[in-house]
Tab-separated table of C-alpha atoms in Angstrom:
chain	number	residue	atom	x	y	z
A	28	UNK	CA	130.893	28.308	59.601
A	29	UNK	CA	131.150	28.067	63.381
A	30	UNK	CA	134.070	28.349	65.792
A	31	UNK	CA	132.144	26.476	68.489
A	32	UNK	CA	130.482	27.515	71.706
A	33	UNK	CA	132.681	30.045	73.437
A	34	UNK	CA	130.112	32.177	75.235
A	35	UNK	CA	127.292	31.403	77.642
A	36	UNK	CA	124.901	34.013	78.995
A	37	UNK	CA	122.875	33.521	82.167
A	38	UNK	CA	119.677	35.477	82.793
A	39	UNK	CA	119.813	36.849	86.344
A	40	UNK	CA	117.285	38.565	88.584
A	41	UNK	CA	119.739	40.012	91.105
A	42	UNK	CA	122.856	41.198	89.285
A	43	UNK	CA	124.882	41.923	92.422
A	44	UNK	CA	124.213	38.561	94.084
A	45	UNK	CA	124.882	36.723	90.828
A	46	UNK	CA	128.077	38.715	90.274
A	47	UNK	CA	129.318	37.711	93.738
A	48	UNK	CA	128.527	34.049	93.045
A	49	UNK	CA	130.208	33.943	89.621
A	50	UNK	CA	133.242	35.883	90.866
A	51	UNK	CA	133.651	33.248	93.597
A	52	UNK	CA	133.107	30.398	91.132
A	53	UNK	CA	135.436	31.647	88.410
A	54	UNK	CA	138.077	33.212	90.646
A	55	UNK	CA	138.357	36.323	88.452
A	56	UNK	CA	136.837	39.784	88.471
A	57	UNK	CA	134.502	40.752	85.626
A	58	UNK	CA	136.031	42.517	82.624
A	59	UNK	CA	132.675	44.256	82.042
A	60	UNK	CA	130.497	45.417	84.927
A	61	UNK	CA	127.611	47.551	83.707
A	62	UNK	CA	123.987	47.810	84.863
A	63	UNK	CA	122.893	45.910	81.726
A	64	UNK	CA	125.623	43.202	81.642
A	65	UNK	CA	128.428	41.602	83.637
A	66	UNK	CA	131.042	39.690	81.657
A	67	UNK	CA	133.853	37.352	82.656
A	68	UNK	CA	136.676	35.712	80.730
A	69	UNK	CA	137.776	32.433	82.282
A	70	UNK	CA	139.351	29.276	80.882
A	71	UNK	CA	138.928	30.445	77.284
A	72	UNK	CA	135.230	31.148	77.782
A	73	UNK	CA	133.090	34.269	77.989
A	74	UNK	CA	130.500	34.015	80.759
A	75	UNK	CA	127.877	36.730	80.912
A	76	UNK	CA	125.143	37.755	83.332
A	77	UNK	CA	122.148	39.499	81.756
A	78	UNK	CA	119.781	41.241	84.213
A	79	UNK	CA	117.269	41.681	81.349
A	80	UNK	CA	117.534	38.096	80.171
A	81	UNK	CA	114.253	36.860	81.595
A	82	UNK	CA	112.393	39.786	79.991
A	83	UNK	CA	113.962	38.781	76.639
A	84	UNK	CA	112.584	35.243	76.926
A	85	UNK	CA	115.676	33.534	78.313
A	86	UNK	CA	114.498	30.612	80.440
A	87	UNK	CA	117.991	29.518	81.434
A	88	UNK	CA	121.597	29.784	80.296
A	89	UNK	CA	122.038	30.323	76.561
A	90	UNK	CA	125.084	28.935	74.759
A	91	UNK	CA	126.314	31.227	71.995
A	92	UNK	CA	127.890	29.717	68.909
A	93	UNK	CA	130.603	31.930	67.449
A	94	UNK	CA	130.019	32.251	63.720
A	95	UNK	CA	131.682	34.082	60.842
A	96	UNK	CA	128.415	35.311	59.260
A	97	UNK	CA	125.650	35.731	61.817
A	98	UNK	CA	122.935	36.791	59.393
A	99	UNK	CA	123.619	33.802	57.132
A	100	UNK	CA	123.545	31.323	60.061
A	101	UNK	CA	120.429	32.978	61.503
A	102	UNK	CA	118.610	32.691	58.173
A	103	UNK	CA	119.636	29.028	57.907
A	104	UNK	CA	118.299	28.303	61.401
A	105	UNK	CA	115.002	30.059	60.676
A	106	UNK	CA	114.667	28.151	57.384
A	107	UNK	CA	115.254	24.930	59.338
A	108	UNK	CA	112.335	25.674	61.675
A	109	UNK	CA	113.810	27.734	64.516
A	110	UNK	CA	111.726	30.491	66.117
A	111	UNK	CA	113.305	33.936	66.324
A	112	UNK	CA	113.750	35.230	69.875
A	113	UNK	CA	116.190	38.091	69.284
A	114	UNK	CA	117.070	39.384	65.838
A	115	UNK	CA	120.631	40.420	65.022
A	116	UNK	CA	121.694	43.216	67.359
A	117	UNK	CA	124.985	45.103	67.622
A	118	UNK	CA	126.017	45.033	71.274
A	119	UNK	CA	129.062	47.233	70.808
A	120	UNK	CA	132.221	47.284	68.763
A	121	UNK	CA	130.485	45.617	65.820
A	122	UNK	CA	129.791	42.449	67.842
A	123	UNK	CA	126.476	40.965	66.723
A	124	UNK	CA	124.280	38.604	68.693
A	125	UNK	CA	120.979	36.881	67.943
A	126	UNK	CA	119.030	33.995	69.467
A	127	UNK	CA	116.450	31.440	68.423
A	128	UNK	CA	114.434	28.648	69.960
A	129	UNK	CA	114.640	25.205	68.388
A	130	UNK	CA	111.528	23.024	67.896
A	131	UNK	CA	112.099	21.462	71.344
A	132	UNK	CA	112.252	24.831	73.098
A	133	UNK	CA	116.044	24.911	73.522
A	134	UNK	CA	117.633	28.337	73.208
A	135	UNK	CA	120.494	28.788	70.747
A	136	UNK	CA	122.566	31.957	70.548
A	137	UNK	CA	124.711	33.209	67.707
A	138	UNK	CA	127.622	35.613	68.103
A	139	UNK	CA	129.769	37.293	65.454
A	140	UNK	CA	132.754	39.294	66.619
A	141	UNK	CA	133.234	42.748	65.159
A	142	UNK	CA	136.417	41.727	63.394
A	143	UNK	CA	134.593	39.033	61.390
């Protein structure tokens, strides 16, 4: 089951310049500002900047679908022909993320909150 797309992560090459741009765009300061990730909450969305995104195969922004059982959804996507880009990974607090590429090369992210 999915709760929709609530998170989008942008791969960035220059974290500080991108942080300045997204702070200006969103009109809020980041709630997370670490060397490995900058995160914003704005208008009911999570917007993230990933300085390692390009190295992980991100070719552009990745929408993350919030799901109740990440491993189940990931297995279903792989069975349906998706290519694994990032296997399930705990990114803190029990929050799991994973990503795949669909047959057309589109990136699809999955996110399961720690409380799920």
